[in-house]
Coordinates of C-alpha atoms in Angstrom, one line a residue:
Chain A
M1 CA 10.5 -18.9 65.5
T2 CA 8.4 -17.9 68.4
A3 CA 5.3 -17.2 66.4
T4 CA 2.0 -17.5 68.3
S5 CA 0.1 -19.7 66.0
H6 CA -3.6 -19.0 65.3
P7 CA -6.0 -22.0 65.0
L8 CA -7.5 -20.6 61.8
S9 CA -4.3 -19.5 60.1
A10 CA -1.6 -21.4 58.5
A11 CA 0.1 -18.3 57.2
V12 CA 1.0 -16.8 60.6
D13 CA 3.9 -19.2 61.1
N14 CA 5.4 -18.0 57.8
A15 CA 4.6 -14.4 58.6
P16 CA 7.4 -11.9 58.4
V17 CA 9.2 -11.6 61.7
E18 CA 8.1 -8.1 62.3
L19 CA 4.4 -9.1 62.3
V20 CA 4.7 -11.7 65.0
A21 CA 7.7 -10.8 67.1
R22 CA 9.4 -7.5 67.9
H23 CA 12.8 -8.8 68.8
L24 CA 16.0 -8.3 66.8
P25 CA 16.9 -11.2 64.6
W26 CA 20.3 -12.6 65.6
P27 CA 22.1 -12.0 62.2
L28 CA 21.4 -8.3 62.7
L29 CA 22.8 -8.5 66.2
V30 CA 26.0 -10.2 64.9
L31 CA 26.3 -7.6 62.2
L32 CA 25.9 -4.7 64.7
A33 CA 28.4 -6.3 67.1
T34 CA 30.9 -6.7 64.2
A35 CA 30.3 -3.1 63.0
F36 CA 30.9 -1.7 66.5
G37 CA 33.3 -4.1 68.1
V38 CA 35.4 -5.7 65.4
L39 CA 35.7 -3.4 62.4
P40 CA 37.1 -0.3 64.2
W41 CA 40.1 -2.5 65.3
L42 CA 40.4 -4.6 62.2
G43 CA 39.9 -2.0 59.5
N44 CA 42.8 0.1 58.4
D45 CA 42.5 3.8 57.7
Y46 CA 41.9 3.1 54.0
W47 CA 39.0 0.8 54.7
L48 CA 37.4 3.1 57.1
N49 CA 38.0 6.3 55.2
A50 CA 37.4 5.2 51.6
I51 CA 34.9 2.4 51.9
L52 CA 33.0 2.1 55.2
I53 CA 32.3 5.8 55.9
P54 CA 31.0 6.7 52.4
F55 CA 29.0 3.4 52.3
L56 CA 27.3 4.2 55.5
V57 CA 26.6 7.9 54.7
L58 CA 25.2 7.0 51.2
S59 CA 23.0 4.3 52.9
L60 CA 21.6 7.0 55.2
A61 CA 21.0 9.3 52.3
G62 CA 19.3 6.5 50.4
L63 CA 17.2 5.8 53.5
G64 CA 16.1 9.4 53.5
L65 CA 15.1 9.5 49.9
N66 CA 13.4 6.1 50.1
L67 CA 11.1 7.4 52.8
L68 CA 9.9 10.0 50.3
T69 CA 10.1 8.1 47.0
G70 CA 9.9 4.5 47.9
Y71 CA 7.4 4.7 50.8
T72 CA 5.3 7.8 49.9
G73 CA 5.6 7.7 46.1
Q74 CA 6.9 11.2 45.6
T75 CA 9.8 11.0 43.2
S76 CA 12.6 13.5 44.0
V77 CA 15.7 14.3 42.1
G78 CA 16.7 17.0 44.6
A79 CA 18.2 14.7 47.3
A80 CA 21.6 16.4 47.2
G81 CA 20.1 19.8 47.5
F82 CA 18.8 18.9 50.9
M83 CA 22.1 17.2 51.8
A84 CA 23.7 20.6 51.1
V85 CA 21.3 22.3 53.4
G86 CA 22.2 19.9 56.2
A87 CA 25.9 20.3 55.6
F88 CA 25.9 24.1 55.5
A89 CA 23.4 24.4 58.4
T90 CA 25.5 22.2 60.6
Y91 CA 28.6 24.1 59.6
S92 CA 26.9 27.4 60.5
L93 CA 25.7 26.1 63.8
L94 CA 29.1 24.8 64.9
L95 CA 30.8 28.0 63.7
R96 CA 28.3 30.5 65.1
V97 CA 27.0 28.9 68.3
P98 CA 30.1 28.4 70.5
G99 CA 30.1 25.3 72.7
L100 CA 27.3 23.6 70.8
P101 CA 27.9 19.8 71.1
L102 CA 28.3 17.9 67.8
P103 CA 25.1 15.8 68.1
L104 CA 23.0 18.9 68.7
A105 CA 24.6 20.6 65.7
L106 CA 23.8 17.5 63.5
L107 CA 20.3 17.5 64.9
G108 CA 19.9 21.2 64.2
G109 CA 21.3 20.8 60.7
G110 CA 18.8 18.0 60.1
L111 CA 15.9 20.1 61.4
I112 CA 16.8 23.0 59.2
A113 CA 17.0 20.7 56.2
A114 CA 13.6 19.3 57.3
A115 CA 12.1 22.8 57.3
V116 CA 13.5 23.5 53.8
G117 CA 12.2 20.1 52.7
F118 CA 8.8 21.0 54.1
L119 CA 8.7 24.2 52.1
F120 CA 9.6 22.4 48.9
G121 CA 7.0 19.8 49.7
I122 CA 4.1 22.3 49.7
P123 CA 3.6 22.1 45.9
S124 CA 3.0 18.3 46.4
S125 CA -0.6 19.0 47.4
R126 CA -1.3 20.4 43.9
I127 CA 1.0 18.7 41.5
K128 CA 2.0 15.1 41.1
G129 CA 4.3 12.7 39.3
F130 CA 6.7 14.2 36.7
Y131 CA 5.6 17.7 37.4
L132 CA 6.5 17.3 41.1
M133 CA 9.8 15.8 40.1
V134 CA 10.5 19.0 38.1
T135 CA 9.9 21.1 41.3
T136 CA 12.5 18.9 43.1
L137 CA 14.9 19.5 40.2
A138 CA 14.3 23.2 40.7
A139 CA 15.0 22.8 44.4
Q140 CA 18.3 21.1 43.6
F141 CA 19.5 23.9 41.3
F142 CA 18.2 26.6 43.5
L143 CA 19.9 25.3 46.7
E144 CA 23.2 24.7 44.9
W145 CA 23.0 28.3 43.6
V146 CA 22.2 29.7 47.1
F147 CA 25.2 28.0 48.7
T148 CA 27.5 29.3 45.9
K149 CA 26.1 32.8 45.6
F150 CA 25.9 33.9 49.3
P151 CA 29.3 33.9 51.0
W152 CA 27.7 34.0 54.4
F153 CA 27.0 30.3 54.1
Y154 CA 30.7 29.4 53.7
N155 CA 31.9 32.1 56.1
Y156 CA 33.4 34.3 53.4
S157 CA 36.2 31.9 52.7
S158 CA 37.9 32.7 49.4
S159 CA 37.7 29.1 48.2
G160 CA 33.9 28.9 48.7
T161 CA 34.4 25.7 50.8
I162 CA 33.4 24.6 54.3
S163 CA 35.8 22.6 56.3
A164 CA 35.3 20.0 59.1
P165 CA 35.1 22.0 62.4
R166 CA 36.2 20.4 65.7
L167 CA 34.7 16.9 65.6
E168 CA 34.5 16.1 69.3
L169 CA 32.1 14.6 71.7
F170 CA 32.4 15.0 75.5
G171 CA 36.0 16.1 75.1
Y172 CA 37.0 13.1 73.0
S173 CA 38.3 14.0 69.5
L174 CA 36.5 12.2 66.7
A175 CA 38.9 13.4 64.1
S176 CA 40.6 10.0 63.6
P177 CA 39.2 7.6 61.0
V178 CA 38.0 5.3 63.8
G179 CA 36.3 8.2 65.6
R180 CA 34.6 9.4 62.4
Y181 CA 33.6 5.9 61.5
L182 CA 32.0 5.4 65.0
L183 CA 30.2 8.8 64.7
V184 CA 28.8 7.8 61.3
L185 CA 27.9 4.3 62.4
S186 CA 26.1 5.4 65.6
T187 CA 24.1 8.1 63.7
V188 CA 23.1 5.6 60.9
V189 CA 22.1 2.9 63.4
L190 CA 20.0 5.3 65.4
L191 CA 18.2 6.8 62.4
T192 CA 17.7 3.4 60.8
W193 CA 16.0 2.3 64.0
V194 CA 13.7 5.4 63.9
A195 CA 12.9 4.7 60.2
V196 CA 12.0 1.1 60.9
N197 CA 9.7 2.3 63.7
L198 CA 8.1 4.8 61.3
V199 CA 7.5 2.6 58.4
R200 CA 5.9 -0.1 60.6
S201 CA 3.7 2.5 62.4
Q202 CA 0.4 4.1 61.3
V203 CA 2.5 7.0 59.9
G204 CA 4.3 4.6 57.6
R205 CA 1.1 2.9 56.5
N206 CA -0.4 6.3 55.7
W207 CA 2.6 7.0 53.5
M208 CA 2.3 3.7 51.7
A209 CA -1.4 4.2 51.2
I210 CA -0.7 7.6 49.6
R211 CA 1.9 5.9 47.4
D212 CA -0.5 3.1 46.2
M213 CA -3.6 5.3 45.7
D214 CA -3.9 8.8 47.1
T215 CA -7.6 9.3 46.2
A216 CA -8.6 6.2 48.2
A217 CA -6.4 7.3 51.1
A218 CA -8.3 10.6 51.3
V219 CA -11.7 8.8 51.3
I220 CA -10.8 6.5 54.2
G221 CA -9.7 9.5 56.3
I222 CA -6.0 10.0 55.7
P223 CA -5.0 13.7 55.5
V224 CA -3.1 13.2 52.2
D225 CA -1.5 16.7 51.8
R226 CA -0.3 16.8 55.4
Y227 CA 1.3 13.4 55.2
K228 CA 3.0 14.2 51.9
R229 CA 4.6 17.3 53.5
L230 CA 5.5 15.3 56.5
A231 CA 7.3 12.8 54.2
F232 CA 9.2 15.7 52.6
A233 CA 10.3 17.0 56.0
V234 CA 11.3 13.6 57.4
S235 CA 13.1 12.7 54.2
S236 CA 15.0 16.0 54.2
F237 CA 15.9 15.6 57.8
Y238 CA 17.7 12.3 57.0
L239 CA 19.3 13.8 53.9
G240 CA 20.4 16.8 55.9
V241 CA 22.1 14.7 58.5
A242 CA 23.7 12.5 55.7
G243 CA 24.9 15.7 54.0
A244 CA 26.6 17.0 57.1
L245 CA 28.3 13.6 57.7
W246 CA 29.3 13.5 54.0
A247 CA 30.9 16.9 54.3
F248 CA 32.6 16.6 57.7
A249 CA 33.1 12.9 58.4
Y250 CA 34.0 11.8 54.8
L251 CA 35.1 14.6 52.6
G252 CA 36.5 16.9 55.3
T253 CA 36.2 19.9 53.0
A254 CA 33.1 20.4 51.0
S255 CA 31.4 23.0 48.8
A256 CA 28.1 23.4 47.0
G257 CA 29.7 21.4 44.2
S258 CA 29.9 18.3 46.4
F259 CA 26.1 18.2 46.4
D260 CA 25.4 18.6 42.7
I261 CA 22.8 16.9 40.5
N262 CA 25.1 13.9 40.0
R263 CA 25.0 13.2 43.8
S264 CA 21.1 13.4 43.6
F265 CA 21.1 10.8 40.8
Q266 CA 23.5 8.6 42.7
I267 CA 21.2 8.5 45.7
L268 CA 18.2 7.9 43.4
F269 CA 20.1 5.0 41.8
I270 CA 20.9 3.6 45.2
I271 CA 17.2 3.2 46.1
I272 CA 16.2 2.0 42.6
I273 CA 18.9 -0.7 42.6
G274 CA 18.6 -1.5 46.3
G275 CA 14.8 -1.6 46.4
M276 CA 12.1 1.0 46.7
G277 CA 10.1 0.7 49.8
S278 CA 12.7 -1.3 51.7
I279 CA 14.9 -0.3 54.6
A280 CA 17.6 -2.9 54.0
G281 CA 17.5 -2.2 50.3
N282 CA 19.3 1.2 50.9
F283 CA 22.3 -0.6 52.4
V284 CA 22.4 -3.1 49.6
G285 CA 22.0 -0.4 47.0
A286 CA 24.7 1.8 48.6
A287 CA 27.1 -1.1 48.8
F288 CA 26.5 -1.8 45.2
I289 CA 27.0 1.8 44.1
S290 CA 30.0 2.6 46.3
L291 CA 31.8 -0.8 46.5
L292 CA 31.4 -2.3 43.1
P293 CA 33.4 0.4 41.3
I294 CA 36.2 -0.1 43.8
F295 CA 36.1 -3.9 43.3
L296 CA 36.0 -3.5 39.5
N297 CA 39.0 -1.1 39.8
Q298 CA 41.0 -3.7 41.8
A299 CA 40.0 -6.5 39.6
G300 CA 40.9 -4.5 36.5
Q301 CA 44.3 -3.6 37.9
W302 CA 45.0 -7.2 38.8
L303 CA 43.9 -8.7 35.5
F304 CA 45.1 -6.1 33.0
G305 CA 47.3 -3.8 35.0
G306 CA 50.2 -2.6 32.8
H307 CA 48.9 -4.3 29.6
V308 CA 46.0 -2.0 28.9
D309 CA 46.0 1.8 28.8
A310 CA 44.7 3.1 32.2
G311 CA 42.1 5.4 30.5
Q312 CA 40.7 2.5 28.6
L313 CA 40.5 0.5 31.8
Q314 CA 38.5 3.3 33.4
N315 CA 36.0 3.2 30.5
L316 CA 35.8 -0.5 30.6
Q317 CA 34.9 -0.4 34.3
K318 CA 32.1 2.1 33.6
I319 CA 30.7 -0.2 30.8
I320 CA 30.8 -3.2 33.1
F321 CA 29.2 -1.3 35.9
G322 CA 26.4 0.0 33.7
A323 CA 25.8 -3.4 32.2
L324 CA 25.6 -5.0 35.6
I325 CA 23.0 -2.4 36.7
I326 CA 20.9 -3.1 33.6
T327 CA 21.2 -6.9 34.1
F328 CA 20.1 -6.7 37.7
L329 CA 17.1 -4.5 37.0
I330 CA 15.9 -6.7 34.2
K331 CA 16.3 -9.8 36.4
E332 CA 14.5 -8.1 39.3
P333 CA 12.9 -4.6 38.8
E334 CA 12.1 -4.4 42.5
G335 CA 15.7 -4.2 43.3
L336 CA 18.6 -6.3 44.8
I337 CA 16.9 -6.7 48.1
R338 CA 14.1 -8.6 46.4
L339 CA 16.6 -10.7 44.6
L340 CA 18.3 -11.5 47.9
D341 CA 14.9 -12.3 49.6
N342 CA 14.0 -14.7 46.8
L343 CA 17.4 -16.3 47.1
R344 CA 17.0 -16.7 50.9
E345 CA 13.5 -18.2 50.4
R346 CA 14.9 -20.7 47.9
L347 CA 17.8 -21.6 50.3
R348 CA 15.3 -22.1 53.1
V349 CA 13.3 -24.7 51.2
W350 CA 16.4 -26.3 49.6
P351 CA 16.6 -29.0 48.4
L352 CA 12.8 -29.3 48.1
R353 CA 11.7 -27.1 45.3
F354 CA 8.0 -27.0 46.1
Chain B
M1 CA -40.6 13.6 49.9
S2 CA -41.0 10.1 51.2
S3 CA -43.6 9.4 53.8
V4 CA -41.0 8.0 56.1
P5 CA -40.8 10.2 59.2
S6 CA -37.4 11.9 59.2
I7 CA -36.7 11.1 62.9
E8 CA -35.9 7.6 61.8
A9 CA -33.8 8.6 58.8
I10 CA -30.0 8.4 59.2
L11 CA -29.6 9.9 55.7
E12 CA -31.8 12.2 53.7
V13 CA -31.1 13.1 50.1
R14 CA -33.0 16.3 49.3
D15 CA -33.5 17.5 45.8
I16 CA -30.0 16.7 44.6
S17 CA -29.0 17.6 41.1
L18 CA -25.6 17.0 39.5
S19 CA -24.3 17.6 36.0
F20 CA -21.0 17.1 34.2
K21 CA -20.3 19.9 31.7
G22 CA -24.0 20.3 31.0
V23 CA -24.9 16.6 30.9
K24 CA -27.4 15.9 33.7
A25 CA -26.2 13.0 35.8
I26 CA -28.8 13.4 38.6
S27 CA -31.8 15.6 38.6
G28 CA -34.0 16.5 41.6
L29 CA -33.4 13.3 43.5
S30 CA -34.8 12.8 47.0
F31 CA -35.1 9.8 49.2
D32 CA -34.5 8.8 52.8
V33 CA -32.5 5.9 54.2
R34 CA -33.7 4.7 57.6
R35 CA -31.3 3.9 60.4
G36 CA -30.3 0.2 60.4
E37 CA -31.7 -0.7 57.0
I38 CA -30.1 -2.1 53.9
C39 CA -31.0 0.2 51.0
A40 CA -30.2 -0.8 47.5
L41 CA -29.8 1.6 44.6
I42 CA -30.6 0.0 41.3
G43 CA -30.9 1.2 37.8
P44 CA -29.3 0.8 34.3
N45 CA -25.7 1.9 33.7
G46 CA -25.4 5.7 33.7
A47 CA -28.4 6.1 35.9
G48 CA -26.3 8.2 38.4
K49 CA -25.9 5.6 41.1
S50 CA -22.1 5.9 41.6
S51 CA -22.3 9.7 41.2
L52 CA -24.8 9.7 44.1
L53 CA -22.5 7.7 46.3
N54 CA -19.7 10.2 45.3
I55 CA -21.9 13.1 46.5
L56 CA -22.7 11.3 49.7
N57 CA -19.1 11.0 50.8
G58 CA -17.9 14.3 49.4
V59 CA -16.0 13.3 46.2
Y60 CA -18.5 15.3 44.1
R61 CA -20.2 18.5 44.9
P62 CA -23.9 18.6 43.8
D63 CA -25.2 21.6 41.7
S64 CA -28.1 22.0 44.0
G65 CA -29.9 20.3 46.9
E66 CA -28.5 19.0 50.2
V67 CA -27.7 15.9 52.1
V68 CA -28.8 15.5 55.7
F69 CA -26.7 12.9 57.6
E70 CA -27.7 12.3 61.2
T71 CA -29.6 15.6 61.3
E72 CA -26.6 17.7 60.1
H73 CA -27.2 19.5 56.8
F74 CA -24.5 19.5 54.1
R75 CA -24.3 21.3 50.8
R76 CA -21.0 19.7 50.3
I77 CA -19.2 17.3 52.7
H78 CA -15.5 17.0 52.4
P79 CA -14.2 13.3 52.0
L80 CA -12.2 13.6 55.2
E81 CA -15.2 15.1 57.0
A82 CA -17.4 12.3 55.7
A83 CA -15.0 9.7 57.0
R84 CA -14.7 11.4 60.4
R85 CA -18.5 11.5 60.7
G86 CA -18.7 7.8 60.1
I87 CA -19.5 7.3 56.4
G88 CA -17.5 4.4 55.1
R89 CA -17.1 3.6 51.4
T90 CA -16.0 1.0 49.0
F91 CA -15.5 1.5 45.2
Q92 CA -16.7 -0.1 42.1
N93 CA -13.2 -0.8 40.9
N94 CA -11.4 -1.7 44.0
A95 CA -9.4 1.2 45.5
L96 CA -7.1 -0.9 47.7
F97 CA -3.4 -0.3 48.4
K98 CA -2.1 -3.0 46.1
K99 CA 1.5 -3.4 47.4
M100 CA 0.5 -3.5 51.0
G101 CA -0.7 -6.7 52.8
V102 CA -4.3 -7.4 53.8
L103 CA -3.6 -6.6 57.4
D104 CA -1.9 -3.3 56.6
N105 CA -4.8 -2.4 54.2
L106 CA -7.2 -2.9 57.1
L107 CA -5.1 -0.9 59.5
T108 CA -5.1 2.1 57.1
G109 CA -8.8 2.3 57.8
L110 CA -8.0 3.2 61.4
S111 CA -5.9 6.2 60.6
R112 CA -8.6 8.7 61.5
H113 CA -8.7 7.1 65.0
M114 CA -5.0 7.6 65.5
R115 CA -4.2 9.5 68.6
S116 CA -0.4 8.9 69.1
H117 CA 1.8 11.6 67.6
F118 CA 4.6 11.3 65.1
F119 CA 7.4 11.3 67.6
E120 CA 5.7 8.7 69.8
Q121 CA 5.5 6.4 66.8
A122 CA 9.1 7.3 65.6
F123 CA 10.6 6.3 68.9
G124 CA 8.1 3.5 69.7
L125 CA 6.9 5.2 72.9
P126 CA 4.4 3.4 75.2
R127 CA 1.3 5.2 73.9
A128 CA 2.1 4.5 70.3
R129 CA 2.8 0.8 71.1
R130 CA -0.4 0.5 73.1
E131 CA -2.3 2.0 70.2
A132 CA -0.6 -0.3 67.7
Q133 CA -1.5 -3.3 69.8
Q134 CA -5.1 -2.1 70.1
F135 CA -5.3 -1.5 66.3
R136 CA -3.9 -4.9 65.6
E137 CA -6.6 -6.5 67.8
Q138 CA -9.3 -4.6 66.0
A139 CA -7.8 -5.7 62.6
E140 CA -7.7 -9.3 63.8
G141 CA -11.4 -9.1 64.7
I142 CA -12.2 -7.9 61.2
L143 CA -10.0 -10.7 59.7
E144 CA -11.9 -13.2 61.7
F145 CA -15.3 -11.7 60.9
L146 CA -14.6 -11.7 57.1
E147 CA -12.7 -14.9 57.2
L148 CA -9.6 -13.4 55.8
Q149 CA -7.0 -14.8 58.2
P150 CA -5.2 -17.1 55.7
W151 CA -4.2 -14.1 53.6
R152 CA -3.1 -11.8 56.5
E153 CA 0.2 -10.8 55.0
V154 CA -0.4 -11.4 51.3
A155 CA -0.1 -8.2 49.2
V156 CA -3.7 -7.4 48.1
G157 CA -2.6 -7.0 44.5
N158 CA -1.9 -10.7 44.4
L159 CA -5.3 -11.7 45.7
A160 CA -8.3 -13.0 43.8
Y161 CA -10.8 -10.3 42.9
G162 CA -13.5 -11.6 45.2
L163 CA -11.1 -11.5 48.1
Q164 CA -10.0 -8.0 47.2
K165 CA -13.7 -6.9 47.5
R166 CA -13.8 -8.4 50.9
V167 CA -10.6 -6.7 52.0
E168 CA -12.1 -3.4 50.8
L169 CA -15.3 -4.1 52.9
G170 CA -13.1 -4.8 55.9
R171 CA -11.1 -1.6 55.4
A172 CA -14.3 0.4 55.5
L173 CA -15.7 -1.6 58.3
I174 CA -12.7 -1.4 60.7
A175 CA -13.3 2.3 61.4
G176 CA -16.8 1.5 62.8
P177 CA -18.9 3.4 60.3
R178 CA -22.5 4.2 61.0
L179 CA -23.3 4.4 57.3
L180 CA -21.6 2.1 54.8
L181 CA -21.7 2.9 51.1
L182 CA -20.9 -0.1 48.9
D183 CA -20.5 0.5 45.2
E184 CA -21.2 -2.8 43.4
P185 CA -19.7 -5.1 46.1
M186 CA -20.5 -8.1 44.0
A187 CA -19.5 -7.0 40.6
G188 CA -17.6 -9.6 38.6
M189 CA -18.2 -12.4 41.1
N190 CA -19.6 -15.9 40.5
A191 CA -22.7 -17.1 42.2
E192 CA -20.9 -18.6 45.1
E193 CA -18.8 -15.5 45.8
K194 CA -22.0 -13.4 45.6
H195 CA -23.7 -15.6 48.1
E196 CA -20.7 -15.2 50.4
M197 CA -20.6 -11.5 50.1
S198 CA -24.4 -11.2 50.6
R199 CA -23.9 -13.1 53.8
F200 CA -21.1 -10.8 55.0
I201 CA -23.2 -7.7 54.2
A202 CA -26.2 -9.1 56.0
D203 CA -24.0 -10.0 59.0
V204 CA -22.5 -6.5 59.1
N205 CA -26.0 -5.0 59.1
R206 CA -27.4 -7.4 61.7
D207 CA -24.5 -7.9 64.1
L208 CA -23.0 -4.4 64.0
G209 CA -26.2 -2.4 63.3
T210 CA -24.5 -0.6 60.4
T211 CA -26.8 1.1 57.9
V212 CA -25.9 0.0 54.4
V213 CA -26.5 1.8 51.0
L214 CA -25.4 -0.4 48.2
I215 CA -25.4 -0.4 44.4
E216 CA -26.1 -3.8 42.8
H217 CA -27.1 -5.1 39.4
D218 CA -28.1 -8.6 40.3
I219 CA -31.8 -8.3 41.0
G220 CA -32.0 -11.6 42.7
V221 CA -29.3 -10.5 45.2
V222 CA -31.0 -7.2 45.7
M223 CA -34.4 -8.6 46.4
G224 CA -33.0 -11.1 48.9
L225 CA -30.7 -8.8 50.8
S226 CA -32.3 -5.3 51.0
D227 CA -35.1 -3.8 53.1
H228 CA -35.5 -0.8 50.8
V229 CA -34.9 -0.3 47.1
V230 CA -34.5 3.0 45.2
V231 CA -34.7 2.7 41.4
L232 CA -32.9 5.3 39.3
D233 CA -33.2 5.9 35.6
Y234 CA -31.4 8.8 33.8
G235 CA -30.7 10.5 37.1
R236 CA -34.3 10.5 38.2
K237 CA -36.0 8.3 40.8
V238 CA -38.6 6.0 39.3
G239 CA -39.2 3.7 42.2
D240 CA -38.8 3.7 46.0
G241 CA -40.1 1.1 48.4
T242 CA -39.8 -2.4 49.6
P243 CA -38.4 -5.0 47.2
A244 CA -41.9 -6.4 46.7
E245 CA -43.4 -2.9 46.0
V246 CA -40.7 -2.0 43.5
Q247 CA -41.0 -5.3 41.7
V248 CA -44.6 -4.6 40.7
N249 CA -44.2 -0.9 40.0
P250 CA -45.0 -0.6 36.3
E251 CA -42.7 2.4 35.8
V252 CA -39.8 0.5 37.3
I253 CA -40.5 -2.5 35.1
A254 CA -40.5 -0.2 32.0
A255 CA -37.4 1.7 32.9
Y256 CA -35.2 -1.0 34.4
L257 CA -36.4 -4.4 33.5
G258 CA -37.7 -3.5 30.0
T259 CA -41.3 -3.0 28.8
R260 CA -43.3 -6.2 28.3
H261 CA -44.4 -6.6 24.7

């Protein structure tokens, strides 16, 4: 490591990389190179469509919720409501503003979701904890209702659904699995980079200070209410973009029902299992939530396929999935990312235990 | 009113009264704090010392009276306003951000000096990076001053109590306060830690010229450290003067140290 060592400090050499150096660690570069350079050519349509795209979109949604809940301490169970805003707003922009490029439509969808998130964040200056959580629950049901009740949002289609509009960028069609994968990957990488900047900046520190003790934050001069609303807006921006990608890059056709309370819980589980207040935790949590059921399904088919009733097998998978979640959370309540960190630390000093 | 000329006073407490649901916490309290001094507030538990600090930085609103800070008169000062005007504060039970590291805790103290905007920070633009570098250097200065470097990245929740108190002092100090309010900075410390903390407070006062108002129960520490002692009992002032004067004041001895039989 290229740490500048300080004469009085032994700890600076062991300091987390971000505190001493601002370059990308090489494993991350390898990962990025693989994701951009290798996977699009290696992965078949099934892998891209059914595994990588939903994994990436869910990671992005987790990231959005984590900024609000993991970093600012404002628990929300309305994540999917804001995803719906992003999806329907992006659809509206692409439909009603001719010639609007896709990135701008996504940006616009995110910004509209941010504005709605800001509105629902206003009560956070007066109510806290469980009571605030209930207002986010209200947001979830209210937004779902709005996108079902008013046909304008789904362009008066009889099915009440919105469909992927022209996915193209500078004349290139992004409708193929590889195109959609690259669109999702680029968006996620860009927004993750912004999130890393944010949580390491003074803005991020203010959020974490509010999470740890909001009264003390106010006394040392942090405008608590403003930063809570900012967290709601930024979080909803991320969720809005994730919602648009979920609808158009993954599902293809979506409705308000695609963003129901179960989706909100799924996003919440991603950050609880992955790790609150961690950027990488969102990816680990999303991988766990989206990939493990697929793996269990494959394993079940391979082990018991044909011998056990398919319905029973489904139930068995759910039981194993639930049991694994409970086991991991007992083992490490701070999430899988902490478990991985501990493991890495242990490997680093192996075979010397002390 | 004290005989101290008000020109020299950085802080004047004027006829402050405060009650909680009819229970008088402070009644008709007045005293001055001179610029550059260390002023100790002493008195038995429940004498109204912490309540007074809470009024001074705007957490509580007094029923009557006013506070004059640097010739500005306040009926009530909002906590954010107090921080902006240069009143720093530590708490009796540490109010640190427990999951954040020592360095990050110190850096939160600089929030009110933040000039770069949200988007500059989100995209790591030059002004935000320059500011981050400058904040980091200031924090390193505080780490060095308070000898906290070995714990730079340790989450403060995992630190020993005495060290946490020092981090809290650092967080208040980094913003460059003109008036520092310390609520029992040495509570729960052993003799060695108290000695260390006294040294840090004296250094802050001497090297940085910060005016200090502190609450402390250890009379030995108070007498050694402070220039000025205000004694409270049941929300009233019973003594006000130099440590030597207060020590021989019969009313103080009766109220605080116990009547001699």
